[in-house]
Structures are given as structure tokens and as C-alpha cells.
Rosetta silent file (secondary structure, phi, psi, omega in degrees, C-alpha in Angstrom):
SEQUENCE: MTVQLVEIYQDKVAPFRNMKKLPESNAVYPVYALREVYINPEYVVMLRPSVKKSSASLPEGLHSEQEYTTIYMNRGQSGIEITVVGSPELVEEKLRKGKKELLKG
SCORE:     score description
SCORE:     0.000 S_00000001
   1 L     0.000  132.758 -175.676    9.919    6.065  -10.541 S_00000001
   2 L  -102.707  161.861  176.341   10.893    3.657   -7.756 S_00000001
   3 E  -116.543  130.798  179.774   14.258    2.837   -6.275 S_00000001
   4 E   -88.498  129.454  175.307   15.379   -0.632   -5.394 S_00000001
   5 E  -133.546  172.992  176.235   17.039   -1.076   -1.987 S_00000001
   6 E  -113.146  123.466 -175.377   17.693   -4.021    0.334 S_00000001
   7 E   -96.147  138.633  170.434   15.749   -4.151    3.605 S_00000001
   8 E  -106.596  132.674 -171.240   17.008   -5.949    6.722 S_00000001
   9 E  -147.120  149.438  172.418   14.141   -7.230    8.774 S_00000001
  10 E   -81.986  118.884 -176.634   13.367   -9.605   11.637 S_00000001
  11 L   -79.308  117.713 -176.891   11.608  -12.581   10.264 S_00000001
  12 L  -106.120   13.688 -177.573    8.575  -13.230   12.491 S_00000001
  13 L   -68.302  -44.560 -177.417    7.010  -16.068   10.514 S_00000001
  14 L  -132.123   75.732 -167.330    8.553  -18.754   12.703 S_00000001
  15 L   -58.778  -34.583 -175.640    9.918  -16.975   15.798 S_00000001
  16 L   -75.334  -35.667  179.011   11.090  -20.126   17.576 S_00000001
  17 L   -74.467  -29.018 -179.056   12.915  -21.529   14.543 S_00000001
  18 L   -91.193   18.195  175.421   14.547  -18.072   13.852 S_00000001
  19 E  -103.369  145.012  178.441   16.070  -17.616   17.254 S_00000001
  20 E  -124.741  138.240  174.387   19.663  -18.351   17.806 S_00000001
  21 E  -100.257  133.141  175.130   21.551  -18.974   21.120 S_00000001
  22 L   -76.528  134.694 -179.282   25.084  -17.721   21.392 S_00000001
  23 L   -58.803  -36.062 -174.106   27.526  -20.436   22.682 S_00000001
  24 L   -83.137   -4.874 -179.677   29.122  -18.076   25.246 S_00000001
  25 L  -150.573  167.934  179.532   25.872  -16.960   26.784 S_00000001
  26 L   -91.250    2.425 -178.291   22.298  -18.003   27.393 S_00000001
  27 L   -69.080  141.618  175.769   20.950  -14.952   25.574 S_00000001
  28 E  -108.195  133.982 -178.326   18.639  -15.517   22.610 S_00000001
  29 E  -120.874  141.321  175.544   18.868  -13.229   19.612 S_00000001
  30 E   -70.350  149.861  178.453   16.421  -12.790   16.683 S_00000001
  31 L   -97.792  131.846  179.628   17.788  -13.768   13.262 S_00000001
  32 E   -98.145  149.379  177.740   17.511  -11.073   10.626 S_00000001
  33 E  -123.498  168.129  176.655   16.841  -11.633    6.869 S_00000001
  34 E  -119.884  152.497  175.455   17.184   -9.532    3.765 S_00000001
  35 E  -156.540  152.214  179.672   14.694   -8.767    0.996 S_00000001
  36 E   -82.622  137.456  175.522   14.433   -6.358   -1.884 S_00000001
  37 E  -126.464  156.413  179.042   12.123   -3.372   -1.619 S_00000001
  38 E  -121.748  118.654 -173.490   11.057   -0.751   -4.108 S_00000001
  39 E  -115.625  137.164  171.621   10.612    2.808   -2.731 S_00000001
  40 L   -91.509  112.674 -176.195    9.019    5.829   -4.312 S_00000001
  41 H   -55.924  -20.461 -179.807   11.352    8.721   -3.355 S_00000001
  42 H   -63.921  -23.196 -173.318    8.366   11.095   -3.335 S_00000001
  43 H  -101.937    0.732 -178.815    7.108    9.585   -0.012 S_00000001
  44 E   -77.210  126.858  177.435   10.406    9.597    1.857 S_00000001
  45 E   -97.769  -38.151 -173.377   10.236   12.060    4.825 S_00000001
  46 E  -155.542  147.585  166.328   13.448   11.428    6.668 S_00000001
  47 E  -117.088  143.937 -176.606   16.583    9.270    6.713 S_00000001
  48 E  -144.865  134.131  174.275   18.334    8.419   10.018 S_00000001
  49 E   -57.694  142.295 -179.052   21.445    6.229   10.684 S_00000001
  50 L  -104.055  160.094  176.400   20.211    3.033   12.313 S_00000001
  51 L   -70.028  137.887 -177.875   21.646    1.145   15.281 S_00000001
  52 L   -71.565  145.496 -176.207   23.858   -1.600   14.210 S_00000001
  53 L   -81.034  157.276  177.784   22.460   -5.089   14.495 S_00000001
  54 L   -66.478  135.697 -178.681   24.150   -7.767   16.629 S_00000001
  55 H   -65.653  -20.810  171.483   26.570   -9.644   14.457 S_00000001
  56 H   -66.186  -23.845 -176.208   25.274  -12.967   15.748 S_00000001
  57 H  -107.087   10.097 -176.282   21.948  -12.447   14.200 S_00000001
  58 L   -82.895  153.902  178.625   22.958  -11.118   10.756 S_00000001
  59 L   -65.440  149.803 -179.717   22.288  -13.013    7.554 S_00000001
  60 L   -60.763  142.284  175.275   25.399  -14.890    6.184 S_00000001
  61 L    91.741   -7.994  178.358   27.636  -12.850    4.045 S_00000001
  62 L   -96.639  121.252 -177.863   26.704   -9.435    5.694 S_00000001
  63 L   -66.927  142.886 -178.333   29.729   -7.874    7.249 S_00000001
  64 L   -70.180  -17.612  174.886   29.379   -6.879   10.953 S_00000001
  65 L   -89.551    9.896 -174.676   30.653   -3.379   10.215 S_00000001
  66 L   -68.694  146.738 -177.170   27.938   -2.680    7.680 S_00000001
  67 L  -101.127  149.463 -175.849   25.990    0.519    8.075 S_00000001
  68 E  -126.600  151.891 -177.527   22.167    0.726    8.132 S_00000001
  69 E  -132.073  131.849  174.237   19.663    3.524    7.460 S_00000001
  70 E   -93.263  127.253 -179.516   16.101    3.846    8.771 S_00000001
  71 E  -109.228  126.891  174.532   13.836    5.412    6.146 S_00000001
  72 E   -96.767  123.498 -179.768   10.645    7.172    7.343 S_00000001
  73 E  -121.653  147.675  179.422    7.905    7.294    4.761 S_00000001
  74 E   -80.460  134.937  173.904    4.548    9.117    4.529 S_00000001
  75 E  -134.911   44.568  176.726    1.443    7.001    4.196 S_00000001
  76 L    90.585 -115.662 -177.660   -1.313    9.533    4.343 S_00000001
  77 L   -83.370  -12.452  177.234   -2.398    9.906    8.043 S_00000001
  78 E  -124.316 -175.272  179.120    0.227    7.471    9.186 S_00000001
  79 E  -139.910  171.797  177.166    3.821    6.615    8.401 S_00000001
  80 E  -138.743  147.025  172.936    6.005    3.586    7.991 S_00000001
  81 E  -127.042  138.137  179.273    9.637    3.010    8.725 S_00000001
  82 E  -128.772  152.199  170.583   12.003    0.443    7.202 S_00000001
  83 E  -107.893  127.374 -176.458   15.600   -0.267    7.771 S_00000001
  84 E  -118.451  156.699  178.628   17.781   -0.717    4.706 S_00000001
  85 E   -74.168  127.412  179.138   21.389   -1.770    4.131 S_00000001
  86 L   126.449  153.315  179.519   23.706    1.196    3.465 S_00000001
  87 L   -70.646  157.245  174.719   24.819    4.464    4.952 S_00000001
  88 H   -52.137  -35.377 -178.309   22.436    7.477    4.907 S_00000001
  89 H   -68.108  -43.605 -178.641   24.640    9.147    2.292 S_00000001
  90 H   -65.172  -43.284 -177.366   24.466    6.088   -0.033 S_00000001
  91 H   -64.421  -42.283 -178.897   20.697    5.771    0.411 S_00000001
  92 H   -62.252  -39.006  178.276   20.136    9.486   -0.251 S_00000001
  93 H   -62.399  -44.304  177.477   22.212    9.257   -3.437 S_00000001
  94 H   -65.572  -34.509  174.389   20.146    6.396   -4.714 S_00000001
  95 H   -68.154  -36.604 -178.145   16.897    8.149   -3.836 S_00000001
  96 H   -68.203  -35.521  178.731   18.125   11.317   -5.515 S_00000001
  97 H   -68.262  -28.808 -177.173   18.800    9.396   -8.756 S_00000001
  98 H   -77.540  -20.442 -177.491   15.350    8.084   -8.664 S_00000001
  99 L   -80.941  131.375  169.804   13.759   11.554   -8.452 S_00000001
 100 L   -95.439  124.076  178.956   13.073   13.252  -11.785 S_00000001
 101 L  -106.293  142.840  179.134   13.719   16.961  -11.483 S_00000001
 102 L   -84.753  135.326  175.414   12.414   19.733  -13.766 S_00000001
 103 L   -78.073  128.304 -179.864   15.073   21.961  -15.285 S_00000001
 104 L  -107.760  130.902 -176.783   14.371   25.637  -14.540 S_00000001
 105 L  -149.189    0.000    0.000   15.650   28.054  -16.971 S_00000001
């Protein structure tokens, strides 16, 4: 059974179009986007709080105080990590609901 989460990612399809300049500085920041992902909880190895993204580069409607979680997943001989919207506690709760557990009695 898979669990639906929302991933925040840097869109690299058109890097020059997706860069924003802040009015108060000459610094350029990448613009982040959101997409739905479906994760099999059986492959999750670790959850870790993620560094907050710059509020200048967040998608519209996403609060600057939002928490993020990096999920590390097993892919055989390698791994993959994705950053999702939500605190580690919230993500763990969703992943736990997605796992079917056997009753031992």
C-alpha cells in the first residue's frame, strides 16, 4: 500500500526562467515547486527534519514557517532522498497508517 505525500523540489526544466531575483539584493534564488508523490512505506529507511527553504523561492500559498522532512528510501544497492512538506512526526504518522501490520496473539 502506498502513501500520498507532497514533495517540494527545485524545478530544473528551465533553470533561467525559474530563477528569481530579490529586490533588496542581487542574489538569485531557485524557485521551488510542489508535486504529489506516492511512497511505499516498506522502503523508507530514515526520516530527518529538513532545512527550511528560503521564503523568496517558495510556491505561492506555502507558509514560510512550514516544516519539511527529508525521506531516505532504499533502492537496492543505492538510495534516494526526497523532501516532503510536513514535520517528521506528521510524515511518520502517515507512513505508519500506510503499513499493514499483523496482529500477534
